[in-house]
CSV table of C-alpha atoms in Angstrom, one decimal:
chain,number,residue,atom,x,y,z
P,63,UNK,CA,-24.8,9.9,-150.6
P,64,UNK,CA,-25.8,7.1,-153.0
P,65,UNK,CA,-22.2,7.3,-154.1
P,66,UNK,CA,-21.1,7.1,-150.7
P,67,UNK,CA,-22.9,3.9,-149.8
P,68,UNK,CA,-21.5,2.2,-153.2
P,69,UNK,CA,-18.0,2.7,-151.9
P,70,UNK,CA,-18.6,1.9,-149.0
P,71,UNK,CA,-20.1,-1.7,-150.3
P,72,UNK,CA,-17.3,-1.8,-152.2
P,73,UNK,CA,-14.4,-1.5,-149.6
P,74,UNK,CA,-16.2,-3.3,-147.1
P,75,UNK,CA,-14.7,-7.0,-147.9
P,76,UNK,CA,-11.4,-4.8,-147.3
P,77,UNK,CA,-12.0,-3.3,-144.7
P,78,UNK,CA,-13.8,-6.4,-142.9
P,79,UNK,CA,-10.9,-8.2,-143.8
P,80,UNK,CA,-8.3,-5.5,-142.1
P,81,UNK,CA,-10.5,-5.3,-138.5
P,82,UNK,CA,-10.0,-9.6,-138.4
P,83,UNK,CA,-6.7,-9.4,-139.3
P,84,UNK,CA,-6.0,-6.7,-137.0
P,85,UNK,CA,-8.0,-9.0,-134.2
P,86,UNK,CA,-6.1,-11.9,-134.8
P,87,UNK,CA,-3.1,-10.4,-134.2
P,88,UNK,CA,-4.2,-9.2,-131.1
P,89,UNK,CA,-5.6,-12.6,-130.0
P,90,UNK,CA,-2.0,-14.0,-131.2
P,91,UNK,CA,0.2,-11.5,-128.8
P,92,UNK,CA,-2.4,-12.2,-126.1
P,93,UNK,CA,-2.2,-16.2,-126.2
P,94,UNK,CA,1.4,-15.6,-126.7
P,95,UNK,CA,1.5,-13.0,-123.2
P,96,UNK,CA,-0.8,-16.0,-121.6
P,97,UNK,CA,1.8,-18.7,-122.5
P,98,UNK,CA,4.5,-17.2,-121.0
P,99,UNK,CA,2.6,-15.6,-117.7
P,100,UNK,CA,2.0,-19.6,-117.2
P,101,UNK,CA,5.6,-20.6,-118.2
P,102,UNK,CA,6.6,-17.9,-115.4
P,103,UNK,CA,4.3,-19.4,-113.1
P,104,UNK,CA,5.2,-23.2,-113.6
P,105,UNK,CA,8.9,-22.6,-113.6
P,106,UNK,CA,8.4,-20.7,-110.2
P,107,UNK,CA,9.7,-17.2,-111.5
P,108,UNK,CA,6.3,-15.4,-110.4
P,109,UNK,CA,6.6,-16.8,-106.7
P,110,UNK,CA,10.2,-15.7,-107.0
P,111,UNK,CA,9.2,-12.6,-108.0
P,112,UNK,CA,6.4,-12.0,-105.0
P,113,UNK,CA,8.5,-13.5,-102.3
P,114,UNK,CA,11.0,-10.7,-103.0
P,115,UNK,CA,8.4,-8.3,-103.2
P,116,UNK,CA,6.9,-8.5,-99.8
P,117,UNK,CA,10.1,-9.3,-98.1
P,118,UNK,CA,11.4,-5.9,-99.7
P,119,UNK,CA,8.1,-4.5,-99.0
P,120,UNK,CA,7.9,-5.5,-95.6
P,121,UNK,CA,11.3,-4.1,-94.9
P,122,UNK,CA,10.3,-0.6,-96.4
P,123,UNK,CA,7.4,-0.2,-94.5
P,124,UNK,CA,8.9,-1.5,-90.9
P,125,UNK,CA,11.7,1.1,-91.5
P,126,UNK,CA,9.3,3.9,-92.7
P,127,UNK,CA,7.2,3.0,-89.1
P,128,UNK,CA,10.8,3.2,-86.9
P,129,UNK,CA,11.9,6.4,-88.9
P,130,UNK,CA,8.3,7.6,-88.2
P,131,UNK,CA,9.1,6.7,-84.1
P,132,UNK,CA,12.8,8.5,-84.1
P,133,UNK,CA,15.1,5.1,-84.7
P,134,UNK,CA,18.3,6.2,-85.6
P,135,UNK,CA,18.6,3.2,-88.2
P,136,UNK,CA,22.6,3.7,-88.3
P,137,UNK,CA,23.0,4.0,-84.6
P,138,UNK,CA,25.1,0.7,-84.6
P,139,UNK,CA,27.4,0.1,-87.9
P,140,UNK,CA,27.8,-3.3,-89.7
P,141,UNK,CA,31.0,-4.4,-87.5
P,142,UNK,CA,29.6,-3.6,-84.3
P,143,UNK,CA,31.3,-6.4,-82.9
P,144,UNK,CA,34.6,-4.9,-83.5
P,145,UNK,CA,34.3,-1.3,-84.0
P,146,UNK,CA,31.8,0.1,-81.2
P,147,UNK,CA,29.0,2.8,-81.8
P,148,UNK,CA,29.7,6.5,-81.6
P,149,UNK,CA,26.6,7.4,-80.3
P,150,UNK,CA,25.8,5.2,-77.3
P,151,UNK,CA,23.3,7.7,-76.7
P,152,UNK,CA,21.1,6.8,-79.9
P,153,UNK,CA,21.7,3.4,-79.2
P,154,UNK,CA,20.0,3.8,-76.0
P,155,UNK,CA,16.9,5.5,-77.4
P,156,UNK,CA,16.8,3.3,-80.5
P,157,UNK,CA,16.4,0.5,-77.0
P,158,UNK,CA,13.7,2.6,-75.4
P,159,UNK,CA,12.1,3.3,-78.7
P,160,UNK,CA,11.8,-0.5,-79.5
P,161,UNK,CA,10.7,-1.8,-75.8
P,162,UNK,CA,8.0,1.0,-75.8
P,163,UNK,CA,6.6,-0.2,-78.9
P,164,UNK,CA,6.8,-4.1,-78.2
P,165,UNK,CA,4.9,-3.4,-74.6
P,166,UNK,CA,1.9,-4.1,-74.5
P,167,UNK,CA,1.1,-2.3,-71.4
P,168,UNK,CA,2.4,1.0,-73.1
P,169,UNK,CA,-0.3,2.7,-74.2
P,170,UNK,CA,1.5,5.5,-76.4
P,171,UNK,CA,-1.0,5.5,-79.5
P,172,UNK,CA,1.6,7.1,-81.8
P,173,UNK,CA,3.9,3.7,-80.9
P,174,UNK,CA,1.0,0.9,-81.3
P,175,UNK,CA,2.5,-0.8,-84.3
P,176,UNK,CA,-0.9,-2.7,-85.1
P,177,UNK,CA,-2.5,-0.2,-87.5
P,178,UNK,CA,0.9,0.0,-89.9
P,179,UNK,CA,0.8,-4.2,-89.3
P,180,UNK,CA,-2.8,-4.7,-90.9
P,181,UNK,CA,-2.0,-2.0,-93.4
P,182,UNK,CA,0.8,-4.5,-94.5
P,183,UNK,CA,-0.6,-7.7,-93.9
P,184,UNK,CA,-3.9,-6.8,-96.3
P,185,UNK,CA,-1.6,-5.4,-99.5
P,186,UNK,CA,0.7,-8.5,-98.7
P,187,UNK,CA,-2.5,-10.6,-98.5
P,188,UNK,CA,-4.3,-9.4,-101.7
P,189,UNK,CA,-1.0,-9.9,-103.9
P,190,UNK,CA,-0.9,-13.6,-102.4
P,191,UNK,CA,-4.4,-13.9,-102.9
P,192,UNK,CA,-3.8,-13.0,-106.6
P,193,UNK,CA,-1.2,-15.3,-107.1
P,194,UNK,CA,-2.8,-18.0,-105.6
P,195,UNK,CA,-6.0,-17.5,-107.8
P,196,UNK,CA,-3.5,-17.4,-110.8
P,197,UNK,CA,-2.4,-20.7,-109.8
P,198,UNK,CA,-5.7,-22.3,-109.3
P,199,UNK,CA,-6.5,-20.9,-112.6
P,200,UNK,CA,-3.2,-22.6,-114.5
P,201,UNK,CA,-4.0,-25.7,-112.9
P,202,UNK,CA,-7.1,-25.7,-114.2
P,203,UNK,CA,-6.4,-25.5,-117.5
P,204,UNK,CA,-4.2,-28.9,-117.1
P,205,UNK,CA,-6.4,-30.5,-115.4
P,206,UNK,CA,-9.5,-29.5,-117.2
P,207,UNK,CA,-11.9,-28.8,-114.0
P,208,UNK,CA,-11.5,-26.9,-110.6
P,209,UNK,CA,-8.6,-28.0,-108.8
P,210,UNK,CA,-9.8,-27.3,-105.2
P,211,UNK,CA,-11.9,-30.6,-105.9
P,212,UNK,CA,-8.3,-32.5,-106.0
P,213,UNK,CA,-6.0,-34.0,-103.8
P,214,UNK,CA,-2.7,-32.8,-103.9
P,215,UNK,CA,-1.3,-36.0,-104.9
P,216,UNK,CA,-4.0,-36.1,-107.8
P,217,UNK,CA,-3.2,-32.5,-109.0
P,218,UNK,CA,0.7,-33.3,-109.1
P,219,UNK,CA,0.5,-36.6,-111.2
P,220,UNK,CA,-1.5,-34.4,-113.3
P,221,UNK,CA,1.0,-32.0,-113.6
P,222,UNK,CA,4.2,-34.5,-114.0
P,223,UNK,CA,2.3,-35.9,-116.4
P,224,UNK,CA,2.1,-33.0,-118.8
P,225,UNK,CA,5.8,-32.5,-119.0
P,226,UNK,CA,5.4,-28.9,-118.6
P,227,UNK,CA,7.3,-28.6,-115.4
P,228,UNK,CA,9.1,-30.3,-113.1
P,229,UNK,CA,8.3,-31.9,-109.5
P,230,UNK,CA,10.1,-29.3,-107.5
P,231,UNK,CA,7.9,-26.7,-110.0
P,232,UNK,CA,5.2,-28.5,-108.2
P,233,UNK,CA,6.4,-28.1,-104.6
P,234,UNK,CA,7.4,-24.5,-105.3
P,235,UNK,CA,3.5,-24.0,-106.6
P,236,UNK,CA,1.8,-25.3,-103.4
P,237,UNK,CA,4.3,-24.1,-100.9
P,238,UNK,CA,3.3,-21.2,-98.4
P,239,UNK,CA,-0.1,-21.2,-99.5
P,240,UNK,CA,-1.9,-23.0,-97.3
P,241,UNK,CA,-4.0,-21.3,-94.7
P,242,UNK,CA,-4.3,-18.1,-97.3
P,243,UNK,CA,-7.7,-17.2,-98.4
């Protein structure tokens, strides 16, 4: 055991010396992944990237609902205006299908719309949410302090003065998230 504890004495400036090293690097790839998630968020490529999210989202999830309902979702073609459906008869449900769901005085629960609608709203919500926090949490760090204490006007001199991004970086940052909480 004594043994033991004398190498162990011995390699421990080594070893000490590997686990920093071994940190450092870590904290280097991490201020490095930092760096470039703020990058992405001041050239606007992270509100590109949710935008196209919840429209595709959104999409998915209104056609999973109608497929749920019965719509024939290639009851009418692409050139409908010059090449007519072949099934009128589709057509005319698909009609039924969406009137039904749109009245209010229908009361067909299997129909009501507003349980997929909140289901949507909230996972669209909490990624906006996200972002928006992200964005109050980059502005911060330009500006030093909580930007909710700001004016927008203050916040983007702050910003143009920094030379990190442009103005229309700016309006792309604060655009669409007002009334979001």
């Amino acid at each position: 055991v004594a043994m033991q504890v004398l190498a162990l004495q011995h390699n421990s400036p080594q070893l000490c010396h590997g686990i920093v090293t071994s940190m450092m690097e870590s904290l280097a790839l991490l201020e490095h992944a930092i760096k470039e998630r703020v990058h992405q968020f001041l050239n606007g490529t992270l509100k590109y990237n949710l935008t196209t999210w919840w429209l595709d989202y959104i999409s998915d999830e209104t056609s999973k609902f109608l497929a749920d309902q019965g719509f024939v979702a290639d009851a009418v073609g692409d050139d409908y205006m010059s090449r007519p459906p072949k099934d009128t008869a589709a057509v005319r449900s698909n009609l039924r299908l969406l009137q039904e769901i749109i009245d209010v005085n229908v009361n067909i629960p299997e129909r009501n719309p507003v349980p997929t609608l909140r289901a949507v709203v909230t996972r669209v919500y909490e990624k906006v949410g996200l972002f928006v926090s992200q964005g109050n949490q980059v502005l911060c760090m330009y500006s030093g302090g909580s930007v909710l204490e700001r004016s927008y006007k203050e916040v983007a001199a702050m910003l143009r003065s920094t030379q990190h991004c442009k103005q229309s970086s700016i309006a792309t940052l604060f655009a669409g998230s007002s009334g979001i909480s």
